[in-house]
XYZ file of C-alpha atoms in Angstrom:
654
model
C 2.349 -10.774 -102.104
C 1.186 -8.934 -98.962
C 0.097 -5.332 -99.487
C 2.118 -2.885 -97.424
C 1.088 0.481 -96.077
C 3.127 3.276 -94.588
C 3.572 3.444 -90.830
C 6.260 6.124 -90.669
C 7.429 8.426 -93.438
C 10.978 9.713 -93.474
C 10.738 13.510 -93.733
C 13.093 16.466 -93.671
C 12.735 20.022 -92.343
C 10.969 22.661 -94.377
C 13.080 25.643 -95.545
C 11.651 27.853 -92.785
C 12.722 25.399 -90.054
C 16.306 24.540 -90.937
C 17.241 25.354 -87.336
C 15.648 22.006 -86.462
C 17.788 20.006 -88.920
C 19.530 17.924 -86.192
C 16.120 16.441 -85.345
C 15.855 14.980 -88.848
C 19.379 13.912 -89.777
C 22.616 13.395 -87.883
C 25.625 14.517 -89.909
C 28.109 13.332 -87.310
C 30.082 10.252 -88.230
C 27.854 7.190 -88.391
C 29.059 3.969 -86.831
C 29.934 2.517 -90.195
C 33.315 1.747 -91.728
C 33.712 3.835 -94.935
C 36.088 1.204 -96.302
C 33.007 -0.912 -97.029
C 31.757 1.698 -99.508
C 32.954 1.555 -103.134
C 35.329 4.451 -103.807
C 36.035 5.176 -100.109
C 38.295 2.277 -99.147
C 41.198 4.476 -98.078
C 39.225 7.118 -96.230
C 40.165 7.599 -92.593
C 37.742 8.553 -89.845
C 37.729 12.316 -89.236
C 35.733 14.250 -86.675
C 32.903 16.482 -87.859
C 32.271 19.726 -86.001
C 28.843 19.257 -84.457
C 27.687 22.867 -84.548
C 28.946 23.556 -88.078
C 27.433 20.348 -89.457
C 23.833 21.455 -89.024
C 24.523 24.663 -90.954
C 26.889 23.380 -93.606
C 24.754 20.469 -94.723
C 21.266 21.964 -94.846
C 21.636 22.096 -98.629
C 21.511 18.305 -98.626
C 17.740 18.500 -98.044
C 16.289 18.809 -101.547
C 12.607 18.422 -100.603
C 10.368 17.380 -97.722
C 11.008 13.720 -98.617
C 14.379 13.715 -100.374
C 18.064 14.186 -99.628
C 21.157 14.341 -101.845
C 24.385 13.193 -100.215
C 27.472 14.495 -102.061
C 30.276 12.102 -102.914
C 32.434 11.138 -99.963
C 29.962 12.006 -97.211
C 27.719 10.181 -94.784
C 24.579 10.894 -92.819
C 22.622 8.947 -90.245
C 18.844 8.916 -89.985
C 19.274 8.017 -86.306
C 17.578 11.320 -85.558
C 14.515 12.118 -83.489
C 11.964 12.428 -86.289
C 13.398 9.778 -88.620
C 14.497 6.865 -86.465
C 11.705 4.315 -86.078
C 10.751 3.690 -82.382
C 10.452 -0.061 -82.788
C 10.040 -0.791 -79.058
C 6.814 1.200 -78.862
C 5.347 -0.527 -81.899
C 6.399 -3.909 -80.514
C 4.917 -3.323 -77.055
C 1.662 -1.488 -77.806
C 0.593 -2.540 -81.315
C -0.073 -5.752 -83.206
C 2.806 -5.088 -85.641
C 5.577 -7.688 -85.442
C 7.490 -7.054 -88.662
C 8.246 -3.846 -90.519
C 9.698 -3.265 -93.967
C 12.014 -0.403 -94.785
C 11.329 0.704 -98.351
C 13.858 3.081 -99.922
C 13.863 4.818 -103.295
C 17.577 5.483 -103.907
C 19.854 6.459 -106.753
C 23.580 6.934 -107.235
C 26.657 5.464 -105.604
C 27.180 4.323 -102.059
C 25.696 2.180 -99.359
C 22.650 1.975 -97.092
C 23.416 0.519 -93.653
C 20.322 -0.489 -91.676
C 20.963 -0.302 -87.933
C 19.181 -1.078 -84.694
C 19.732 -0.315 -81.041
C 18.980 -2.326 -77.936
C 17.238 -1.093 -74.797
C 20.676 -0.333 -73.324
C 21.643 1.767 -76.349
C 24.043 -0.704 -77.962
C 24.096 -0.358 -81.768
C 23.916 -3.420 -84.008
C 24.017 -3.818 -87.798
C 20.866 -5.286 -89.378
C 21.711 -5.267 -93.093
C 23.885 -3.487 -95.649
C 22.710 -2.676 -99.193
C 25.080 -1.449 -101.912
C 23.822 1.193 -104.354
C 25.832 1.472 -107.576
C 24.405 3.365 -110.490
C 20.768 3.830 -111.423
C 17.649 4.461 -109.418
C 16.218 1.485 -107.568
C 13.734 0.500 -104.859
C 15.119 -1.421 -101.905
C 13.007 -3.310 -99.376
C 14.426 -4.627 -96.112
C 12.017 -6.683 -93.936
C 12.853 -6.618 -90.214
C 11.308 -8.509 -87.319
C 10.658 -6.350 -84.255
C 10.075 -9.277 -81.884
C 13.326 -8.503 -80.018
C 12.354 -4.923 -79.138
C 10.218 -5.657 -76.084
C 11.996 -3.296 -73.670
C 13.524 -0.721 -75.962
C 15.429 0.072 -79.128
C 15.119 1.993 -82.401
C 15.600 1.188 -86.079
C 17.220 3.550 -88.576
C 19.502 3.623 -91.581
C 22.730 5.387 -92.476
C 23.652 6.627 -95.941
C 27.267 6.636 -97.160
C 28.060 8.010 -100.606
C 30.876 6.613 -102.720
C 32.570 8.029 -105.809
C 29.405 9.903 -106.783
C 26.354 11.438 -105.155
C 23.827 9.238 -103.377
C 20.216 10.402 -103.640
C 17.443 9.338 -101.285
C 14.209 10.118 -103.123
C 11.934 8.692 -100.456
C 11.934 6.275 -97.526
C 9.139 4.691 -95.500
C 8.766 2.220 -92.680
C 5.894 -0.081 -93.675
C 3.779 -3.000 -92.466
C 1.011 -5.228 -93.837
C -2.102 -3.221 -94.617
C -4.956 -3.053 -92.123
C -7.876 -5.372 -92.795
C -10.323 -2.596 -91.895
C -10.902 1.061 -92.614
C -8.471 3.425 -90.944
C -9.776 5.656 -88.163
C -10.577 9.349 -88.473
C -10.147 12.227 -86.056
C -11.656 15.520 -84.998
C -8.721 17.841 -84.412
C -9.591 20.374 -81.716
C -7.624 23.483 -80.768
C -8.538 25.411 -77.624
C -7.440 29.019 -77.989
C -7.398 32.026 -75.701
C -6.165 35.362 -77.066
C -3.424 33.872 -79.246
C -4.926 34.389 -82.722
C -1.660 34.601 -84.668
C -0.371 31.300 -83.241
C -3.691 29.629 -83.962
C -3.909 30.912 -87.554
C -0.336 29.819 -88.249
C -1.098 26.300 -87.042
C -4.265 26.141 -89.146
C -2.216 27.130 -92.182
C 0.378 24.467 -91.375
C -2.344 21.816 -91.086
C -3.742 22.838 -94.475
C -0.374 22.119 -96.140
C -0.498 18.433 -95.181
C -2.805 16.640 -97.626
C -2.386 13.198 -96.074
C -3.367 14.592 -92.678
C -6.502 16.355 -93.945
C -7.692 13.097 -95.482
C -7.745 11.571 -91.973
C -9.690 14.437 -90.334
C -13.468 14.687 -90.059
C -13.112 18.318 -89.072
C -10.802 20.908 -87.572
C -12.530 22.523 -84.618
C -11.335 25.726 -82.951
C -12.882 26.508 -79.553
C -12.211 30.214 -79.109
C -12.586 31.442 -75.517
C -10.843 34.797 -75.843
C -11.495 38.433 -76.621
C -8.912 38.592 -79.418
C -10.708 36.363 -81.902
C -8.824 34.039 -84.214
C -11.257 34.918 -87.005
C -10.031 38.522 -86.868
C -6.399 37.542 -87.433
C -5.014 38.618 -90.841
C -3.884 35.087 -91.663
C -7.125 33.357 -90.727
C -9.115 33.721 -93.964
C -6.413 32.150 -96.134
C -5.917 29.298 -93.688
C -9.671 28.648 -93.489
C -9.949 28.563 -97.284
C -7.014 26.175 -97.564
C -8.681 23.774 -95.118
C -11.385 23.205 -97.697
C -14.519 23.418 -95.586
C -13.217 21.259 -92.729
C -12.903 24.168 -90.294
C -15.493 25.072 -87.660
C -15.117 27.752 -84.987
C -17.092 27.722 -81.738
C -16.968 30.781 -79.504
C -17.680 30.170 -75.841
C -17.060 31.813 -72.493
C -13.665 31.281 -70.911
C -14.029 27.854 -69.308
C -10.276 27.255 -69.235
C -8.365 24.495 -70.924
C -10.524 21.839 -69.326
C -13.693 23.490 -70.661
C -12.255 23.983 -74.129
C -10.910 20.450 -74.422
C -14.094 18.991 -72.932
C -15.954 20.747 -75.758
C -13.669 19.127 -78.308
C -14.190 15.692 -76.752
C -17.942 16.152 -76.770
C -18.055 17.293 -80.396
C -15.886 14.352 -81.524
C -18.213 11.882 -79.815
C -21.239 13.491 -81.439
C -19.827 13.559 -84.978
C -18.733 9.915 -84.873
C -14.957 10.396 -85.103
C -12.680 7.550 -84.023
C -10.578 9.959 -81.979
C -10.372 13.506 -80.757
C -6.948 15.049 -81.240
C -6.475 17.754 -78.612
C -3.953 20.473 -79.370
C -2.732 23.693 -77.739
C -2.985 26.945 -79.658
C 0.506 28.280 -78.893
C 2.640 25.481 -80.313
C 4.637 25.050 -83.491
C 3.717 21.971 -85.438
C 5.491 19.145 -87.162
C 2.324 17.973 -88.991
C 3.796 14.539 -89.630
C 3.428 13.942 -85.885
C -0.357 14.001 -86.166
C -0.407 11.332 -88.859
C 1.971 9.191 -86.818
C -0.272 9.362 -83.747
C -3.284 8.191 -85.742
C -1.393 5.462 -87.603
C 0.031 4.155 -84.336
C -3.344 4.244 -82.558
C -4.968 2.414 -85.492
C -2.718 -0.543 -84.791
C -2.777 -0.565 -81.002
C -3.945 -3.848 -79.528
C -6.703 -1.991 -77.654
C -7.878 1.633 -77.422
C -4.929 3.732 -76.263
C -4.298 7.412 -75.564
C -1.329 8.480 -77.698
C 0.478 11.773 -77.226
C 3.502 13.766 -78.297
C 6.780 14.901 -76.776
C 7.565 18.584 -76.267
C 10.526 20.529 -77.631
C 11.463 24.000 -76.413
C 9.851 26.638 -78.634
C 12.758 29.040 -78.153
C 15.564 26.468 -78.353
C 14.081 24.085 -80.902
C 16.560 21.207 -80.743
C 16.033 20.812 -76.979
C 13.725 17.975 -75.908
C 12.001 19.324 -72.812
C 9.318 16.769 -71.831
C 9.399 13.121 -72.835
C 7.762 11.011 -70.152
C 5.348 12.184 -67.466
C 4.100 10.353 -64.391
C 2.524 10.993 -61.000
C 4.345 10.259 -57.752
C 1.537 8.312 -56.064
C 2.705 9.031 -52.500
C 3.571 12.719 -52.819
C 0.814 13.130 -55.408
C 2.988 15.312 -57.538
C 4.222 15.516 -61.111
C 7.250 13.290 -61.621
C 9.472 11.887 -64.329
C 8.282 8.541 -65.633
C 10.407 5.513 -64.653
C 13.451 5.412 -66.896
C 13.443 9.132 -67.665
C 16.590 10.961 -66.670
C 15.398 14.423 -65.666
C 17.112 17.086 -67.709
C 16.861 18.313 -71.222
C 18.415 16.647 -74.269
C 19.818 18.991 -76.913
C 20.134 17.178 -80.237
C 22.276 20.005 -81.583
C 25.108 18.758 -79.364
C 23.981 15.220 -78.510
C 23.072 12.366 -80.827
C 20.189 9.961 -80.428
C 22.642 7.100 -80.897
C 24.648 8.136 -77.836
C 21.783 9.204 -75.540
C 21.259 5.824 -73.938
C 18.302 6.830 -71.770
C 16.196 7.430 -74.905
C 16.650 3.853 -76.087
C 14.585 2.398 -73.246
C 10.827 2.231 -73.694
C 9.300 4.833 -71.393
C 5.862 4.029 -69.941
C 3.881 7.050 -68.733
C 0.828 7.943 -66.662
C -0.492 10.744 -68.850
C 0.132 12.985 -71.850
C 0.284 16.758 -71.797
C -2.613 18.217 -73.725
C -0.306 20.197 -75.981
C -1.070 17.190 -78.254
C -3.000 14.085 -77.264
C -5.033 11.625 -79.335
C -7.923 10.108 -77.337
C -10.261 7.394 -78.677
C -13.896 8.453 -78.507
C -14.725 4.939 -77.302
C -12.713 5.761 -74.160
C -14.514 9.093 -73.779
C -17.891 7.378 -73.949
C -16.829 5.095 -71.114
C -14.925 7.411 -68.737
C -16.350 10.822 -69.660
C -14.924 14.243 -70.446
C -12.395 16.417 -68.648
C -13.033 17.409 -65.046
C -14.475 20.967 -64.745
C -11.332 22.343 -63.064
C -10.418 25.115 -65.549
C -6.642 24.535 -65.885
C -3.865 22.463 -64.260
C -4.059 18.741 -63.534
C -6.860 18.143 -66.062
C -4.599 16.191 -68.439
C -2.925 14.260 -65.608
C -6.267 13.379 -63.992
C -7.650 12.160 -67.314
C -4.679 9.875 -67.913
C -4.988 8.385 -64.431
C -8.738 7.935 -64.864
C -8.183 6.143 -68.178
C -5.487 3.983 -66.580
C -7.845 2.911 -63.797
C -10.400 1.939 -66.458
C -7.810 -0.276 -68.164
C -6.659 2.083 -70.944
C -2.975 2.803 -71.403
C -1.321 6.082 -72.318
C 1.679 6.228 -74.661
C 3.928 9.217 -75.350
C 5.244 8.344 -78.802
C 8.840 9.229 -79.793
C 8.991 10.809 -83.222
C 5.792 12.763 -82.575
C 6.347 16.172 -81.022
C 5.463 19.843 -80.843
C 7.448 22.950 -80.015
C 6.029 24.717 -76.962
C 7.256 27.310 -74.490
C 9.120 25.473 -71.754
C 8.375 25.686 -68.037
C 11.735 27.360 -67.455
C 10.281 30.753 -68.379
C 7.030 30.361 -66.483
C 6.063 31.097 -62.899
C 2.770 29.258 -62.820
C 3.238 28.108 -59.224
C 2.936 31.711 -58.078
C 0.358 34.270 -59.109
C -3.223 33.461 -60.109
C -2.392 29.984 -61.428
C -1.288 28.975 -57.931
C -4.962 28.687 -56.972
C -5.595 26.034 -59.607
C -2.398 24.140 -58.832
C -3.306 23.912 -55.145
C -7.004 23.158 -55.531
C -6.758 20.703 -58.403
C -3.880 18.759 -56.908
C -6.080 18.129 -53.862
C -9.110 17.240 -55.994
C -7.218 14.720 -58.114
C -5.661 13.262 -54.966
C -9.117 12.816 -53.446
C -10.307 11.102 -56.616
C -7.361 8.808 -57.236
C -4.843 8.573 -54.394
C -5.003 5.266 -52.518
C -2.549 6.341 -49.812
C -4.045 7.019 -46.363
C -4.899 10.743 -46.112
C -3.339 11.197 -49.551
C 0.179 10.219 -48.468
C 2.346 13.346 -48.288
C -0.136 15.446 -50.228
C -1.543 17.398 -47.286
C 1.833 17.857 -45.608
C 3.395 19.170 -48.807
C 0.408 21.435 -49.485
C 0.857 22.918 -46.010
C 4.615 23.259 -46.474
C 4.151 25.106 -49.757
C 1.826 27.606 -48.117
C 4.364 28.193 -45.361
C 7.147 28.704 -47.898
C 5.072 31.282 -49.774
C 4.413 33.120 -46.515
C 8.084 33.108 -45.537
C 8.936 34.409 -49.007
C 6.404 37.258 -48.670
C 4.337 35.805 -51.535
C 1.152 36.640 -49.667
C -1.076 36.737 -52.742
C -0.089 33.245 -53.835
C -0.638 31.858 -50.352
C -4.023 33.589 -50.063
C -5.381 32.143 -53.281
C -3.948 28.715 -52.469
C -5.879 28.836 -49.185
C -8.963 29.854 -51.162
C -8.396 26.688 -53.177
C -8.345 24.660 -49.956
C -11.647 26.263 -48.942
C -13.211 25.419 -52.294
C -12.133 21.789 -51.947
C -13.709 21.623 -48.501
C -16.938 23.109 -49.916
C -17.394 19.940 -51.963
C -17.599 18.797 -55.587
C -21.098 20.140 -56.224
C -19.674 23.676 -56.642
C -17.117 22.921 -59.363
C -19.289 23.728 -62.377
C -20.395 26.968 -60.733
C -16.777 27.999 -60.168
C -15.666 27.129 -63.686
C -16.030 30.601 -65.178
C -16.267 32.702 -62.010
C -13.223 31.743 -59.945
C -10.633 32.947 -62.453
C -12.149 36.434 -62.185
C -12.122 36.256 -58.398
C -8.465 35.279 -58.027
C -7.335 37.884 -60.530
C -9.316 40.576 -58.733
C -7.625 39.645 -55.437
C -4.230 40.592 -56.907
C -5.035 44.279 -56.444
C -4.681 43.872 -52.653
C -1.099 42.515 -52.714
C 2.102 44.285 -53.735
C 3.788 40.958 -54.495
C 1.189 40.390 -57.230
C 1.938 43.672 -59.021
C 4.286 43.173 -61.971
C 5.825 46.369 -63.309
C 7.968 46.492 -66.448
C 10.958 48.376 -65.060
C 12.933 48.281 -61.810
C 12.897 52.077 -62.009
C 9.135 51.945 -61.404
C 10.063 51.236 -57.763
C 12.192 53.146 -55.240
C 15.927 52.515 -55.503
C 17.157 49.662 -53.271
C 18.842 50.696 -50.035
C 20.803 47.744 -48.642
C 20.221 46.771 -45.043
C 21.584 43.881 -42.984
C 20.599 40.359 -44.005
C 20.610 37.588 -41.340
C 23.671 35.368 -41.488
C 21.745 32.133 -41.256
C 20.190 32.687 -44.700
C 23.606 32.555 -46.334
C 23.370 28.987 -47.531
C 25.096 27.015 -50.296
C 23.868 27.560 -53.837
C 22.058 24.225 -53.740
C 21.190 23.564 -50.089
C 19.799 20.272 -48.855
C 16.465 19.970 -47.106
C 18.142 19.516 -43.735
C 19.993 22.816 -44.297
C 16.699 24.597 -44.926
C 14.715 23.342 -41.939
C 16.512 25.620 -39.431
C 15.933 28.570 -41.784
C 12.217 27.834 -41.985
C 11.940 27.450 -38.203
C 13.878 30.598 -37.319
C 12.301 32.756 -39.991
C 8.857 31.418 -39.095
C 9.289 32.632 -35.514
C 10.846 35.907 -36.607
C 8.086 36.620 -39.126
C 5.475 35.868 -36.461
C 6.935 38.070 -33.697
C 8.364 41.041 -35.581
C 6.412 44.223 -36.029
C 6.010 45.970 -39.373
C 8.761 48.450 -40.193
C 8.084 51.723 -42.046
C 11.266 51.385 -44.096
C 9.812 48.278 -45.807
C 7.288 50.478 -47.558
C 9.868 53.188 -48.253
C 12.442 51.180 -50.200
C 13.591 47.628 -50.990
C 16.851 46.255 -49.647
C 18.033 44.695 -52.879
C 17.038 43.635 -56.428
C 17.351 39.872 -56.928
C 17.531 38.205 -60.351
C 15.001 35.446 -60.918
C 17.667 32.760 -60.600
C 18.159 33.756 -56.961
C 14.487 34.107 -56.040
C 14.183 30.886 -54.033
C 11.861 31.028 -51.021
C 14.706 30.641 -48.545
C 16.534 33.626 -50.029
C 13.436 35.817 -50.014
C 12.873 34.783 -46.391
C 16.041 36.639 -45.405
C 14.681 40.018 -46.494
C 12.102 42.415 -45.190
C 11.696 44.215 -48.518
C 13.136 43.151 -51.858
C 12.638 43.474 -55.612
C 12.767 40.336 -57.741
C 12.633 39.845 -61.504
C 10.067 37.543 -63.108
C 11.096 34.308 -64.831
C 10.103 35.530 -68.288
C 12.070 38.753 -67.869
C 9.013 40.915 -68.512
C 9.009 42.753 -65.215
C 9.767 43.155 -61.527
C 7.785 42.576 -58.315
C 8.219 44.147 -54.893
C 8.032 41.790 -51.918
C 7.353 43.544 -48.599
C 7.041 41.913 -45.201
C 3.574 42.342 -43.660
C 3.451 40.700 -40.195
C -0.328 41.137 -39.876
C -0.944 39.312 -43.151
C 1.629 36.651 -42.230
C -0.031 35.887 -38.889
C -3.574 35.854 -40.276
C -2.701 33.665 -43.264
C -0.593 31.285 -41.177
C -3.550 30.744 -38.833
C -5.830 30.256 -41.824
C -3.497 27.692 -43.388
C -3.221 25.695 -40.157
C -6.978 25.729 -39.733
C -7.700 24.625 -43.321
C -5.123 21.841 -43.420
C -6.363 20.553 -40.061
C -9.851 20.383 -41.524
C -8.575 18.604 -44.634
C -6.853 15.979 -42.499
C -9.943 15.490 -40.370
C -12.419 15.441 -43.264
C -10.265 13.671 -45.870
C -12.076 10.333 -45.863
C -15.504 11.956 -46.123
C -14.327 14.295 -48.873
C -12.837 11.393 -50.794
C -16.151 9.564 -50.657
C -18.064 12.655 -51.826
C -15.732 13.481 -54.704
C -15.606 9.911 -55.958
C -19.381 9.620 -55.804
C -19.741 12.881 -57.724
C -17.152 12.153 -60.408
C -19.484 10.424 -62.926
C -21.723 13.506 -62.969
C -18.793 15.935 -63.133
C -17.419 14.346 -66.318
C -20.643 13.239 -68.018
C -21.495 14.389 -71.531
C -24.956 15.445 -70.380
C -23.685 17.659 -67.551
C -21.163 19.327 -69.811
C -23.793 19.757 -72.557
C -25.781 22.004 -70.218
C -22.664 24.070 -69.545
C -21.960 24.405 -73.268
C -25.541 25.471 -73.968
C -25.248 28.206 -71.360
C -21.805 29.467 -72.395
C -21.797 29.183 -76.207
C -21.461 32.615 -77.797
C -21.567 31.649 -81.462
C -20.527 29.169 -84.141
C -19.243 29.663 -87.672
C -18.091 27.522 -90.578
C -15.736 29.837 -92.480
């Protein structure tokens, strides 16, 4: 008899996370006829209130692994964390048959189901449960899952309760030792988040057995070791924890340190993880188990749920538009969030296709150290585009990236961030150009330079002078060449933050009352556009406002008072372009900024932008050659080792 080992454990939410219950079990009516279940022959289908179901039935979860279904009820495990993503295992791993093993007791039925790539649901097998406790094994070929589809099971109780003590998706045991990981967390002034995640890791015995060490790279001033919860978490980790303090080298510097340490200690993988996430620890085990069985070394990452709306799937397939050189949805992904509180996995057809991606977000990504040895560490670009560039670099070297359904974190969504304006705008602009120079095969980067220019113009029209100024600084740094990147790694963040003092649009104040009261003045008619204007509607606005901004003189009343206070939802560039002076709320709701028209700044920065983009067009081919020639040195373990030696501030093993 072939020995089986667990690929995928069926788990349920912990008592402190019952708000996530719809991700673990779907209490809406399963696609199963209750008349097939002993004791329920006469039962008619009745709708279940979706919102009430998640609350009413939380008492069904009796432990992390078990569920008790009262008589006359049904539940489907066609839920995000408990359906088995068969298509991904079929396409990327050597597994061709799985076995569902269930430990059940009571009265009812287990209906094993599958879906196709189009989302059609098909019955695989039905098992009756009548009486005592028993173990059920259902072998299933996954040969037919090449393009998509999930496996799951539904439980239907009969005249008495039906108890699921445990369930696992299994496969023949590996003929070699399983891999081990170094789990690395880069943290920056978020000690409570970091300590909470360390404590959560310590609760998962099976996970700790797969880890060589847990490494925290602390780059902040608020140290994780000073957090009240740190000592208990460190003790619970049983000597596996190590903390390295280093200067603020950004996410790329922190994650590069984790990669380097994993290579040096002989781990099979490095598991990169953000500090400000909430964990489902089972995800980490799933990433490693999946990677262990991949046909060749593969980067395996997690999906992202919204931290503040935890049943909302926010990111589930990332790619790069190779002509625009911009973030894009992967082929097959329907842009828009999926809320499993009101939608079921069974009926969300787009999630049944296999989604192939270009890169994983580094909120959670498992990278084989064999790949790191071949293609190097992260680029020294501080933040933004480091994870995307690494995925593209791995892809060019022949290594695939997989974002694995059923493995996820909760992270703050992009909806409450404004990282395209403010100091992060520098890194977005600069690093998009750098990665385009390294990897774009389109002549002159395709639309990259045109769109970079257009974005600068939009910021100028919107009176976001600070953002445009630091974006232009990013252009200048790109033109200076790749040999300066390591030198800018720690310094440039200080420079761009210091520049904010010179721009009113960079000053965030907590209350609107911190500014003069708005005094409405006339707004040009041609800015009164539809709520969702098309590009062709906006071109005349950009042209007219561009001329107006260039010719008009500064008006004293702009400094005296704003014309209006706009909510963030109405802070589009083409709306701001219609004002001379306006207040606008920030996306996170923490404050207000004052945008004031400054014709002298507009004219100077417009000339600067034109000059820099002209140079980029003219020098693109030479810059591409220089950056590509320099890349091996920029990502080498030896070059980074010198940086780490210079910037390490201390190391402890709590």
